[in-house]
PDB file of C-alpha atoms in Angstrom:
ATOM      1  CA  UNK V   1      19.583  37.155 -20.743  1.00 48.00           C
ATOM      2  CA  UNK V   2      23.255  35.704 -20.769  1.00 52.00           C
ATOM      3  CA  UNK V   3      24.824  33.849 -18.612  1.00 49.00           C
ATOM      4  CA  UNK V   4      26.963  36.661 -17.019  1.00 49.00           C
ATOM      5  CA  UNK V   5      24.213  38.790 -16.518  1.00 50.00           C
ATOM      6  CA  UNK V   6      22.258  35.940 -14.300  1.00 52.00           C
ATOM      7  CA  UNK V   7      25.525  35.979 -11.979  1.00 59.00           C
ATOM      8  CA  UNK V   8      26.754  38.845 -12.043  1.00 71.00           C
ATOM      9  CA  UNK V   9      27.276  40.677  -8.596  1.00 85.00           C
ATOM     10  CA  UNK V  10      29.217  43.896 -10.107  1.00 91.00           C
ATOM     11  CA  UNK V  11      29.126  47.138  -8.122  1.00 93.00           C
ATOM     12  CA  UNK V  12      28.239  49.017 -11.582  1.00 95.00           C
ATOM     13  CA  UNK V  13      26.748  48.445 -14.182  1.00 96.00           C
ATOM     14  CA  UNK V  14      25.624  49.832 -17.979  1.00 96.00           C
ATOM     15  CA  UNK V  15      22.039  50.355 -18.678  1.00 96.00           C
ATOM     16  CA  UNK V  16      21.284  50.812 -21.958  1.00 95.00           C
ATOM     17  CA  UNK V  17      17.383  51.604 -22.376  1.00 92.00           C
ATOM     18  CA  UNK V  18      15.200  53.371 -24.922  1.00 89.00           C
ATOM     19  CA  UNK V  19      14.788  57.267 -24.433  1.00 90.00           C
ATOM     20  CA  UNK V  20      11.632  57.887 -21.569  1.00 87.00           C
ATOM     21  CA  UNK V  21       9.753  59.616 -24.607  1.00 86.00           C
ATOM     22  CA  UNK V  22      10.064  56.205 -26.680  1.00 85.00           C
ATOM     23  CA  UNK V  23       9.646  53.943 -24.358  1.00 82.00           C
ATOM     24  CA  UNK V  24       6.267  54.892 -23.066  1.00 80.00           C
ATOM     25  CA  UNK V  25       4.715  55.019 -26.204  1.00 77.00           C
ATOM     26  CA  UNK V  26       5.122  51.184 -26.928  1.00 73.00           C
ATOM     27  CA  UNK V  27       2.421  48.697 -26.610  1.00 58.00           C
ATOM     28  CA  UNK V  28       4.196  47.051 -23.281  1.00 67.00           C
ATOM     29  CA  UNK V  29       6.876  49.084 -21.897  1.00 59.00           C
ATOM     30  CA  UNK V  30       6.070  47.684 -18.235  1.00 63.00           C
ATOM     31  CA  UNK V  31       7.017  44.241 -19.833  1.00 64.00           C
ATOM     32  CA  UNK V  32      10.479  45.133 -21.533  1.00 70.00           C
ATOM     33  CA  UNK V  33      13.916  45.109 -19.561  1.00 75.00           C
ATOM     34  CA  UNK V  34      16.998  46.956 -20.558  1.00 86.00           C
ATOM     35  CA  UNK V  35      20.194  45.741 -21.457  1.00 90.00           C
ATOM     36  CA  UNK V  36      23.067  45.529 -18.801  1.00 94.00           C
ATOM     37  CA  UNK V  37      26.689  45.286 -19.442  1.00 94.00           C
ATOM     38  CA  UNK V  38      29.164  45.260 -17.155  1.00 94.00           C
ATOM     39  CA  UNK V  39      31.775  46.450 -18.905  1.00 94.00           C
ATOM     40  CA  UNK V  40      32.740  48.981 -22.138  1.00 95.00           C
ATOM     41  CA  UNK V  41      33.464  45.945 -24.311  1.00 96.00           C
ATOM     42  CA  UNK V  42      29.527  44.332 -23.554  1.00 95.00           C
ATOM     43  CA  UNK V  43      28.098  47.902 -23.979  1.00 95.00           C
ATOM     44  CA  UNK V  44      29.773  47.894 -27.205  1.00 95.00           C
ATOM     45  CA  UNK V  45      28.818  44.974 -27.828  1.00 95.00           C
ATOM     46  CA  UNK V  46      24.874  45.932 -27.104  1.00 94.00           C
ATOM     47  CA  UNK V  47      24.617  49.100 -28.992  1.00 94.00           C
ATOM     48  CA  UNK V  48      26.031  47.076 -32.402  1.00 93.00           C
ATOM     49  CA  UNK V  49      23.394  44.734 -31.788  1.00 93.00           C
ATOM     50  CA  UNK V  50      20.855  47.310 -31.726  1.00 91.00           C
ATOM     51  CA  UNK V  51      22.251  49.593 -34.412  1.00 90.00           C
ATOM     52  CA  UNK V  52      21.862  46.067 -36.584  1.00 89.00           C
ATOM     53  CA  UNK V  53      18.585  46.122 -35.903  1.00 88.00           C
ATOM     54  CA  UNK V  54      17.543  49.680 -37.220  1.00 88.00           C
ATOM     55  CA  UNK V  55      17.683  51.641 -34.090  1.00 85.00           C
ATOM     56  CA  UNK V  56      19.463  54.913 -34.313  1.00 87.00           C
ATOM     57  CA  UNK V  57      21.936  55.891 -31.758  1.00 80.00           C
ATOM     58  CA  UNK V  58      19.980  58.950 -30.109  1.00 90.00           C
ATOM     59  CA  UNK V  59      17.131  56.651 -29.637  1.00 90.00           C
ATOM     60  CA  UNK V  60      18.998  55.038 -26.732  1.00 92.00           C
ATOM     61  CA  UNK V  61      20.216  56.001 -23.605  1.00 94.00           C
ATOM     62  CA  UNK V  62      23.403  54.413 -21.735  1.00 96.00           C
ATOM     63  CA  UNK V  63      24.108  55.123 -18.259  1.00 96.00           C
ATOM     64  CA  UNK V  64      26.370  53.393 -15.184  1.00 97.00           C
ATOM     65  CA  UNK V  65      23.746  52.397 -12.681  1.00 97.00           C
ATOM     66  CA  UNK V  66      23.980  51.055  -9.443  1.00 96.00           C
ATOM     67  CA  UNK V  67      24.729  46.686  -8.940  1.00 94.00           C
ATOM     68  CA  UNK V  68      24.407  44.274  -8.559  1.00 95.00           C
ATOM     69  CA  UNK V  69      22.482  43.201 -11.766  1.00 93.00           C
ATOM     70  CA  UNK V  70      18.959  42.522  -9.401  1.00 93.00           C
ATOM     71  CA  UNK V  71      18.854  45.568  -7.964  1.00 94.00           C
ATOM     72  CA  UNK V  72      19.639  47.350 -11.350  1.00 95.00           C
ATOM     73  CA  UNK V  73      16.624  45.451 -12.721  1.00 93.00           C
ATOM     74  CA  UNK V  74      14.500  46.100  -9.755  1.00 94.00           C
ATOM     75  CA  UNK V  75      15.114  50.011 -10.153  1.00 95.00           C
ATOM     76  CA  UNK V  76      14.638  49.974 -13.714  1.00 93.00           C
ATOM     77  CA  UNK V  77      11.146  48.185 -13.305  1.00 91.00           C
ATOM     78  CA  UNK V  78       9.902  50.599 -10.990  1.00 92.00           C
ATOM     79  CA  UNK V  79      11.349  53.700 -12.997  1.00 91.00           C
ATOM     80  CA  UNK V  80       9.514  52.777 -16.371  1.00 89.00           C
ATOM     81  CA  UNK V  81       6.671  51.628 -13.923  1.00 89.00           C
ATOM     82  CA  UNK V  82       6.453  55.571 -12.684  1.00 91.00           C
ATOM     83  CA  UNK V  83       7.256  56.597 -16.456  1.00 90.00           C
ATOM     84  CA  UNK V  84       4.063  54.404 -17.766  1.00 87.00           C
ATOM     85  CA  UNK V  85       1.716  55.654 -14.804  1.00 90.00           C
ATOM     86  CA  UNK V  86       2.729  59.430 -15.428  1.00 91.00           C
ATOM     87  CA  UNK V  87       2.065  59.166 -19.175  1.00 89.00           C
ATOM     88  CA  UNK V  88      -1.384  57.653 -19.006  1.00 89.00           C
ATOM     89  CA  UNK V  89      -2.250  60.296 -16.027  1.00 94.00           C
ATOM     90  CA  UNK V  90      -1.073  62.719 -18.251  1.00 93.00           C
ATOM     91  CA  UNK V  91      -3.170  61.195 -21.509  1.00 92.00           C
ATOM     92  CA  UNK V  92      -6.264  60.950 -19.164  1.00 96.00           C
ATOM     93  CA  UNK V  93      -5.715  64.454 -18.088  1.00 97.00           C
ATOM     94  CA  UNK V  94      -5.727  66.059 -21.317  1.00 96.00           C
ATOM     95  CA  UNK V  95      -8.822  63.379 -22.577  1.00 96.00           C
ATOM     96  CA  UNK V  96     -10.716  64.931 -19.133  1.00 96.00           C
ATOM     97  CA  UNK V  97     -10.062  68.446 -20.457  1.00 96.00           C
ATOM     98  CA  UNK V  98     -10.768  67.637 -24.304  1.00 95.00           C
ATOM     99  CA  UNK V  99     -14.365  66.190 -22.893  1.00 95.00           C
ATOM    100  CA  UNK V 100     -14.698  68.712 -20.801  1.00 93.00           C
ATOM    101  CA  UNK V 101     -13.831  71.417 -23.733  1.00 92.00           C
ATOM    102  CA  UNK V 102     -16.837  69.613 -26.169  1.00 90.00           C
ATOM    103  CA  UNK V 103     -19.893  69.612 -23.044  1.00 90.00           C
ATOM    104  CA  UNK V 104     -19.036  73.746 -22.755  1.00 85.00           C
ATOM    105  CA  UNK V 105     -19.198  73.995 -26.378  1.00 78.00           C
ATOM    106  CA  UNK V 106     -23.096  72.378 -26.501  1.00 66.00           C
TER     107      UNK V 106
END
């Protein structure tokens, strides 16, 4: 995390954050953070880092979110928190059904 980002104190901020359907599927979404910019020029700056790394531009979503920069983090935690618990209630779900399925087929 830069420097600015540790002190900032900016009323809004840019989140840029894989798409929900991405970002649950990888091994430790709970454990990644977003990028935040606080202005266009560091958003930029963001998505040409990630576009040099292979990702394509639909696989990201950029948004202004509330500041400062902990509270921004803070939400963000707890939505891909809620996004992680929904999938896997949603996997276990259909896993339940599947078994469920195979004992009324014996």
């Amino acid at each position: 995390m830069s420097d600015w980002q540790r002190e900032d104190d900016s009323e809004w901020l840019w989140r840029i954050s894989p798409r929900d359907d991405l970002l649950v599927e990888r091994l430790s979404p709970r454990s990644e953070v977003s990028d935040f910019a606080t202005t266009e020029a560091e958003r930029d700056w963001w998505l040409n880092q990630l576009a040099g790394y292979g990702a394509q531009p639909g696989d990201y979503v950029v948004e202004r979110v509330p500041g400062p920069l902990s509270r921004a983090m803070a939400d963000d935690r707890d939505r891909r928190n809620r996004l992680v618990d929904a999938n896997w209630a949603r996997r276990k779900a259909e896993r339940d059904a599947r078994l469920a399925d195979e004992q009324g087929k014996r």
